[in-house]
Tab-separated table of N, CA and C in Angstrom:
chain	number	residue	atom	x	y	z
A	1	UNK	N	109.365	109.943	115.910
A	1	UNK	CA	108.918	109.081	114.868
A	1	UNK	C	109.989	108.045	114.552
A	2	UNK	N	109.614	106.803	114.463
A	2	UNK	CA	110.562	105.722	114.178
A	2	UNK	C	110.891	105.674	112.698
A	3	UNK	N	112.187	105.603	112.427
A	3	UNK	CA	112.634	105.501	111.018
A	3	UNK	C	113.726	104.445	110.934
A	4	UNK	N	113.634	103.549	109.942
A	4	UNK	CA	114.581	102.499	109.707
A	4	UNK	C	115.102	102.569	108.272
A	5	UNK	N	116.409	102.584	108.112
A	5	UNK	CA	116.991	102.680	106.803
A	5	UNK	C	118.058	101.609	106.623
A	6	UNK	N	117.819	100.674	105.686
A	6	UNK	CA	118.744	99.579	105.429
A	6	UNK	C	119.824	99.983	104.437
A	7	UNK	N	120.972	99.325	104.548
A	7	UNK	CA	122.052	99.492	103.605
A	7	UNK	C	122.933	98.244	103.652
A	8	UNK	N	123.818	98.117	102.668
A	8	UNK	CA	124.790	97.018	102.694
A	8	UNK	C	124.460	95.848	101.792
A	9	UNK	N	123.323	95.895	101.115
A	9	UNK	CA	122.984	94.820	100.193
A	9	UNK	C	123.898	94.863	98.966
A	10	UNK	N	123.873	93.766	98.239
A	10	UNK	CA	124.718	93.647	97.031
A	10	UNK	C	124.638	92.290	96.438
A	11	UNK	N	125.552	92.038	95.539
A	11	UNK	CA	125.601	90.752	94.816
A	11	UNK	C	126.930	90.064	95.079
A	12	UNK	N	126.873	88.808	95.501
A	12	UNK	CA	128.083	88.030	95.825
A	12	UNK	C	127.944	86.618	95.248
A	13	UNK	N	129.078	86.000	95.049
A	13	UNK	CA	129.072	84.598	94.669
A	13	UNK	C	128.631	83.721	95.812
A	14	UNK	N	128.010	82.606	95.512
A	14	UNK	CA	127.592	81.667	96.532
A	14	UNK	C	128.794	81.310	97.403
A	15	UNK	N	128.566	81.306	98.722
A	15	UNK	CA	129.638	81.077	99.656
A	15	UNK	C	130.213	82.340	100.223
A	16	UNK	N	129.866	83.460	99.643
A	16	UNK	CA	130.396	84.754	100.089
A	16	UNK	C	129.592	85.332	101.238
A	17	UNK	N	129.985	86.532	101.703
A	17	UNK	CA	129.377	87.156	102.855
A	17	UNK	C	128.967	88.601	102.557
A	18	UNK	N	127.964	89.057	103.288
A	18	UNK	CA	127.547	90.441	103.269
A	18	UNK	C	127.156	90.833	104.671
A	19	UNK	N	127.293	92.128	105.000
A	19	UNK	CA	126.862	92.644	106.280
A	19	UNK	C	125.867	93.775	106.028
A	20	UNK	N	124.624	93.544	106.435
A	20	UNK	CA	123.601	94.558	106.312
A	20	UNK	C	123.571	95.438	107.521
A	21	UNK	N	123.261	96.715	107.278
A	21	UNK	CA	123.106	97.662	108.373
A	21	UNK	C	121.742	98.302	108.309
A	22	UNK	N	121.210	98.677	109.483
A	22	UNK	CA	119.936	99.363	109.599
A	22	UNK	C	120.133	100.501	110.560
A	23	UNK	N	120.056	101.719	110.044
A	23	UNK	CA	120.119	102.880	110.902
A	23	UNK	C	118.728	103.117	111.556
A	24	UNK	N	118.700	103.156	112.870
A	24	UNK	CA	117.433	103.275	113.621
A	24	UNK	C	117.394	104.647	114.269
A	25	UNK	N	116.289	105.329	114.119
A	25	UNK	CA	116.066	106.628	114.763
A	25	UNK	C	114.639	106.699	115.325
A	26	UNK	N	114.465	107.570	116.327
A	26	UNK	CA	113.175	107.761	116.929
A	26	UNK	C	112.708	106.576	117.759
A	27	UNK	N	113.652	105.777	118.261
A	27	UNK	CA	113.335	104.550	118.993
A	27	UNK	C	114.268	104.412	120.187
A	28	UNK	N	113.659	104.208	121.350
A	28	UNK	CA	114.462	104.112	122.584
A	28	UNK	C	114.797	102.675	122.900
A	29	UNK	N	116.107	102.358	123.069
A	29	UNK	CA	116.537	101.010	123.424
A	29	UNK	C	116.365	100.735	124.929
A	30	UNK	N	116.069	101.757	125.718
A	30	UNK	CA	115.893	101.580	127.146
A	30	UNK	C	114.535	101.082	127.525
A	31	UNK	N	113.576	101.157	126.616
A	31	UNK	CA	112.223	100.679	126.854
A	31	UNK	C	111.986	99.414	126.034
A	32	UNK	N	110.784	98.886	126.133
A	32	UNK	CA	110.485	97.611	125.469
A	32	UNK	C	110.601	97.780	123.947
A	33	UNK	N	111.277	96.802	123.328
A	33	UNK	CA	111.456	96.830	121.893
A	33	UNK	C	111.994	95.502	121.405
A	34	UNK	N	111.677	95.198	120.187
A	34	UNK	CA	112.297	94.080	119.442
A	34	UNK	C	112.763	94.595	118.079
A	35	UNK	N	113.862	94.098	117.607
A	35	UNK	CA	114.396	94.440	116.313
A	35	UNK	C	114.561	93.162	115.484
A	36	UNK	N	114.365	93.284	114.204
A	36	UNK	CA	114.394	92.063	113.389
A	36	UNK	C	114.830	92.356	111.939
A	37	UNK	N	115.216	91.279	111.291
A	37	UNK	CA	115.435	91.271	109.845
A	37	UNK	C	114.439	90.295	109.220
A	38	UNK	N	113.779	90.758	108.184
A	38	UNK	CA	112.900	89.933	107.381
A	38	UNK	C	113.384	89.950	105.941
A	39	UNK	N	112.906	89.028	105.143
A	39	UNK	CA	113.249	89.035	103.731
A	39	UNK	C	112.046	88.570	102.916
A	40	UNK	N	112.044	88.946	101.643
A	40	UNK	CA	111.050	88.468	100.727
A	40	UNK	C	111.782	87.942	99.499
A	41	UNK	N	111.762	86.623	99.348
A	41	UNK	CA	112.423	85.975	98.207
A	41	UNK	C	111.462	85.960	97.009
A	42	UNK	N	111.984	85.933	95.797
A	42	UNK	CA	111.115	85.980	94.601
A	42	UNK	C	110.048	84.878	94.661
A	43	UNK	N	108.821	85.282	94.460
A	43	UNK	CA	107.696	84.348	94.438
A	43	UNK	C	107.246	83.869	95.794
A	44	UNK	N	107.801	84.431	96.856
A	44	UNK	CA	107.446	84.012	98.219
A	44	UNK	C	106.942	85.157	99.032
A	45	UNK	N	106.252	84.824	100.138
A	45	UNK	CA	105.796	85.836	101.066
A	45	UNK	C	106.976	86.300	101.928
A	46	UNK	N	106.795	87.446	102.547
A	46	UNK	CA	107.850	87.958	103.430
A	46	UNK	C	107.935	87.029	104.635
A	47	UNK	N	109.187	86.765	105.059
A	47	UNK	CA	109.436	85.844	106.152
A	47	UNK	C	110.439	86.416	107.141
A	48	UNK	N	110.302	86.028	108.375
A	48	UNK	CA	111.216	86.453	109.393
A	48	UNK	C	112.517	85.700	109.264
A	49	UNK	N	113.616	86.399	109.418
A	49	UNK	CA	114.958	85.819	109.314
A	49	UNK	C	115.675	85.759	110.675
A	50	UNK	N	115.725	86.877	111.371
A	50	UNK	CA	116.416	86.940	112.651
A	50	UNK	C	115.795	88.015	113.523
A	51	UNK	N	115.777	87.787	114.821
A	51	UNK	CA	115.177	88.728	115.777
A	51	UNK	C	116.100	88.910	116.983
A	52	UNK	N	116.151	90.112	117.476
A	52	UNK	CA	116.901	90.463	118.677
A	52	UNK	C	115.966	91.231	119.604
A	53	UNK	N	115.762	90.700	120.822
A	53	UNK	CA	114.837	91.380	121.711
A	53	UNK	C	115.569	92.312	122.702
A	54	UNK	N	114.799	92.922	123.592
A	54	UNK	CA	115.333	93.921	124.512
A	54	UNK	C	116.423	93.341	125.375
A	55	UNK	N	116.403	92.045	125.719
A	55	UNK	CA	117.341	91.443	126.597
A	55	UNK	C	118.459	90.697	125.845
A	56	UNK	N	118.652	91.030	124.588
A	56	UNK	CA	119.716	90.506	123.777
A	56	UNK	C	119.545	89.030	123.410
A	57	UNK	N	118.363	88.509	123.595
A	57	UNK	CA	118.042	87.164	123.155
A	57	UNK	C	117.787	87.160	121.669
A	58	UNK	N	118.303	86.175	120.953
A	58	UNK	CA	118.163	86.094	119.505
A	58	UNK	C	117.383	84.861	119.083
A	59	UNK	N	116.748	84.958	117.943
A	59	UNK	CA	116.110	83.804	117.350
A	59	UNK	C	116.298	83.914	115.842
A	60	UNK	N	116.345	82.762	115.162
A	60	UNK	CA	116.623	82.725	113.729
A	60	UNK	C	115.715	81.740	113.049
A	61	UNK	N	115.408	82.013	111.802
A	61	UNK	CA	114.770	81.011	110.978
A	61	UNK	C	115.715	79.855	110.809
A	62	UNK	N	115.163	78.653	110.817
A	62	UNK	CA	115.996	77.408	110.731
A	62	UNK	C	116.964	77.427	109.566
A	63	UNK	N	116.529	77.945	108.431
A	63	UNK	CA	117.371	77.865	107.219
A	63	UNK	C	118.574	78.813	107.255
A	64	UNK	N	118.684	79.709	108.224
A	64	UNK	CA	119.814	80.609	108.312
A	64	UNK	C	120.640	80.367	109.566
A	65	UNK	N	120.205	79.496	110.455
A	65	UNK	CA	120.967	79.226	111.682
A	65	UNK	C	122.356	78.762	111.381
A	66	UNK	N	123.335	79.328	112.088
A	66	UNK	CA	124.703	78.978	111.867
A	66	UNK	C	125.401	79.805	110.801
A	67	UNK	N	124.637	80.513	109.973
A	67	UNK	CA	125.175	81.336	108.903
A	67	UNK	C	124.982	82.830	109.118
A	68	UNK	N	123.812	83.199	109.717
A	68	UNK	CA	123.483	84.608	109.892
A	68	UNK	C	123.555	84.976	111.368
A	69	UNK	N	123.957	86.196	111.655
A	69	UNK	CA	124.035	86.683	113.012
A	69	UNK	C	123.468	88.104	113.107
A	70	UNK	N	122.510	88.280	114.023
A	70	UNK	CA	121.924	89.612	114.210
A	70	UNK	C	122.590	90.236	115.443
A	71	UNK	N	122.844	91.530	115.377
A	71	UNK	CA	123.444	92.264	116.468
A	71	UNK	C	123.068	93.732	116.372
A	72	UNK	N	123.350	94.497	117.417
A	72	UNK	CA	123.095	95.923	117.391
A	72	UNK	C	124.164	96.687	118.131
A	73	UNK	N	124.330	97.907	117.733
A	73	UNK	CA	125.253	98.844	118.406
A	73	UNK	C	124.396	99.970	118.984
A	74	UNK	N	124.271	100.040	120.298
A	74	UNK	CA	123.430	101.035	120.886
A	74	UNK	C	123.996	102.444	120.847
A	75	UNK	N	125.296	102.550	120.646
A	75	UNK	CA	125.938	103.879	120.556
A	75	UNK	C	125.605	104.523	119.232
A	76	UNK	N	125.686	103.761	118.184
A	76	UNK	CA	125.386	104.319	116.844
A	76	UNK	C	123.966	104.052	116.395
A	77	UNK	N	123.192	103.387	117.219
A	77	UNK	CA	121.775	103.077	116.877
A	77	UNK	C	121.713	102.325	115.555
A	78	UNK	N	122.504	101.277	115.427
A	78	UNK	CA	122.562	100.513	114.197
A	78	UNK	C	122.319	99.045	114.447
A	79	UNK	N	121.460	98.465	113.698
A	79	UNK	CA	121.178	97.035	113.710
A	79	UNK	C	121.928	96.384	112.554
A	80	UNK	N	122.501	95.228	112.781
A	80	UNK	CA	123.318	94.527	111.778
A	80	UNK	C	122.783	93.136	111.531
A	81	UNK	N	123.032	92.678	110.306
A	81	UNK	CA	122.829	91.264	109.973
A	81	UNK	C	124.068	90.812	109.226
A	82	UNK	N	124.909	90.016	109.886
A	82	UNK	CA	126.059	89.401	109.250
A	82	UNK	C	125.597	88.118	108.572
A	83	UNK	N	125.811	88.018	107.269
A	83	UNK	CA	125.392	86.890	106.499
A	83	UNK	C	126.583	86.185	105.888
A	84	UNK	N	126.873	84.968	106.331
A	84	UNK	CA	127.960	84.184	105.795
A	84	UNK	C	127.459	83.016	105.001
A	85	UNK	N	128.305	82.507	104.146
A	85	UNK	CA	127.973	81.349	103.321
A	85	UNK	C	126.642	81.542	102.609
A	86	UNK	N	126.490	82.673	101.955
A	86	UNK	CA	125.245	82.985	101.245
A	86	UNK	C	125.015	81.971	100.123
A	87	UNK	N	123.779	81.629	99.943
A	87	UNK	CA	123.369	80.663	98.930
A	87	UNK	C	122.341	81.358	97.990
A	88	UNK	N	122.198	80.818	96.776
A	88	UNK	CA	121.211	81.404	95.860
A	88	UNK	C	119.801	81.494	96.467
A	89	UNK	N	119.472	80.552	97.337
A	89	UNK	CA	118.165	80.565	97.970
A	89	UNK	C	117.967	81.715	98.954
A	90	UNK	N	119.059	82.417	99.322
A	90	UNK	CA	118.995	83.583	100.190
A	90	UNK	C	118.687	84.853	99.417
A	91	UNK	N	118.686	84.789	98.122
A	91	UNK	CA	118.422	85.984	97.305
A	91	UNK	C	117.069	86.569	97.572
A	92	UNK	N	117.007	87.861	97.733
A	92	UNK	CA	115.711	88.517	97.946
A	92	UNK	C	115.902	89.916	98.510
A	93	UNK	N	114.824	90.530	98.863
A	93	UNK	CA	114.788	91.859	99.430
A	93	UNK	C	114.803	91.708	100.976
A	94	UNK	N	115.732	92.355	101.623
A	94	UNK	CA	115.861	92.273	103.075
A	94	UNK	C	115.407	93.580	103.736
A	95	UNK	N	114.623	93.428	104.778
A	95	UNK	CA	114.043	94.548	105.511
A	95	UNK	C	114.395	94.481	106.975
A	96	UNK	N	114.652	95.618	107.580
A	96	UNK	CA	114.734	95.655	109.031
A	96	UNK	C	113.388	96.104	109.567
A	97	UNK	N	113.109	95.706	110.824
A	97	UNK	CA	111.794	95.973	111.404
A	97	UNK	C	111.926	96.162	112.898
A	98	UNK	N	110.909	96.783	113.477
A	98	UNK	CA	110.907	97.030	114.923
A	98	UNK	C	109.501	97.059	115.451
A	99	UNK	N	109.387	96.766	116.740
A	99	UNK	CA	108.090	96.828	117.455
A	99	UNK	C	108.376	97.035	118.922
A	100	UNK	N	107.447	97.613	119.603
A	100	UNK	CA	107.609	97.897	121.054
A	100	UNK	C	107.072	96.744	121.880
A	101	UNK	N	107.806	95.655	121.921
A	101	UNK	CA	107.518	94.508	122.739
A	101	UNK	C	108.808	94.062	123.437
A	102	UNK	N	108.679	93.292	124.530
A	102	UNK	CA	109.861	92.856	125.256
A	102	UNK	C	110.448	91.561	124.734
A	103	UNK	N	109.605	90.665	124.241
A	103	UNK	CA	110.081	89.408	123.736
A	103	UNK	C	109.421	89.104	122.393
A	104	UNK	N	110.192	88.684	121.426
A	104	UNK	CA	109.693	88.456	120.079
A	104	UNK	C	110.407	87.253	119.448
A	105	UNK	N	109.750	86.703	118.448
A	105	UNK	CA	110.338	85.651	117.642
A	105	UNK	C	110.191	85.979	116.168
A	106	UNK	N	110.628	85.103	115.310
A	106	UNK	CA	110.634	85.373	113.872
A	106	UNK	C	109.218	85.461	113.329
A	107	UNK	N	108.230	84.942	114.016
A	107	UNK	CA	106.844	84.993	113.568
A	107	UNK	C	106.064	86.127	114.208
A	108	UNK	N	106.674	86.947	115.023
A	108	UNK	CA	105.994	88.052	115.682
A	108	UNK	C	105.639	89.145	114.675
A	109	UNK	N	104.660	89.924	115.053
A	109	UNK	CA	104.238	91.044	114.219
A	109	UNK	C	105.120	92.268	114.521
A	110	UNK	N	105.496	92.971	113.481
A	110	UNK	CA	106.331	94.165	113.594
A	110	UNK	C	105.607	95.362	112.973
A	111	UNK	N	105.692	96.517	113.599
A	111	UNK	CA	104.939	97.664	113.169
A	111	UNK	C	105.774	98.632	112.314
A	112	UNK	N	107.041	98.682	112.509
A	112	UNK	CA	107.913	99.665	111.824
A	112	UNK	C	108.836	98.927	110.852
A	113	UNK	N	108.932	99.446	109.637
A	113	UNK	CA	109.678	98.781	108.567
A	113	UNK	C	110.543	99.735	107.777
A	114	UNK	N	111.704	99.256	107.373
A	114	UNK	CA	112.507	99.978	106.400
A	114	UNK	C	112.038	99.708	105.004
A	115	UNK	N	112.699	100.306	104.035
A	115	UNK	CA	112.308	100.148	102.631
A	115	UNK	C	112.953	98.981	101.952
A	116	UNK	N	113.936	98.364	102.551
A	116	UNK	CA	114.531	97.174	102.017
A	116	UNK	C	115.848	97.411	101.289
A	117	UNK	N	116.651	96.322	101.218
A	117	UNK	CA	117.901	96.348	100.442
A	117	UNK	C	118.029	94.985	99.748
A	118	UNK	N	118.464	94.993	98.514
A	118	UNK	CA	118.532	93.777	97.758
A	118	UNK	C	119.802	92.974	98.033
A	119	UNK	N	119.623	91.653	98.211
A	119	UNK	CA	120.727	90.735	98.378
A	119	UNK	C	120.619	89.672	97.296
A	120	UNK	N	121.712	89.436	96.593
A	120	UNK	CA	121.737	88.445	95.554
A	120	UNK	C	122.964	87.555	95.714
A	121	UNK	N	122.798	86.251	95.734
A	121	UNK	CA	123.892	85.288	95.742
A	121	UNK	C	123.755	84.415	94.497
A	122	UNK	N	124.831	84.342	93.711
A	122	UNK	CA	124.788	83.658	92.399
A	122	UNK	C	125.854	82.582	92.328
A	123	UNK	N	125.614	81.656	91.458
A	123	UNK	CA	126.563	80.577	91.188
A	123	UNK	C	127.247	80.780	89.871
């Protein structure tokens, strides 16, 4: 059974950084899969932020390009989202997600979801 658990959220001043982690279990990295980070900002629908596919290709929402980096550690089964230069507009609930596909983008459908972790950037 696939299980995703996020951690690392918090509150930082605008311009600061946070590193989110997602512990992944019940999911094989040797077969087809995509991993992603999504977020839901106040008053907005959930949106894709960053995606990492089976072949280590990444894609990002335009508004986070150059500031956010998605990566994974196959030894510890952990997905990361490094977030630099956080802005108030980045504030929201962040979720990790997974699906059994070979290639994915930020608009792809994901079947497995974590419960989310709160990120707040303030001025």
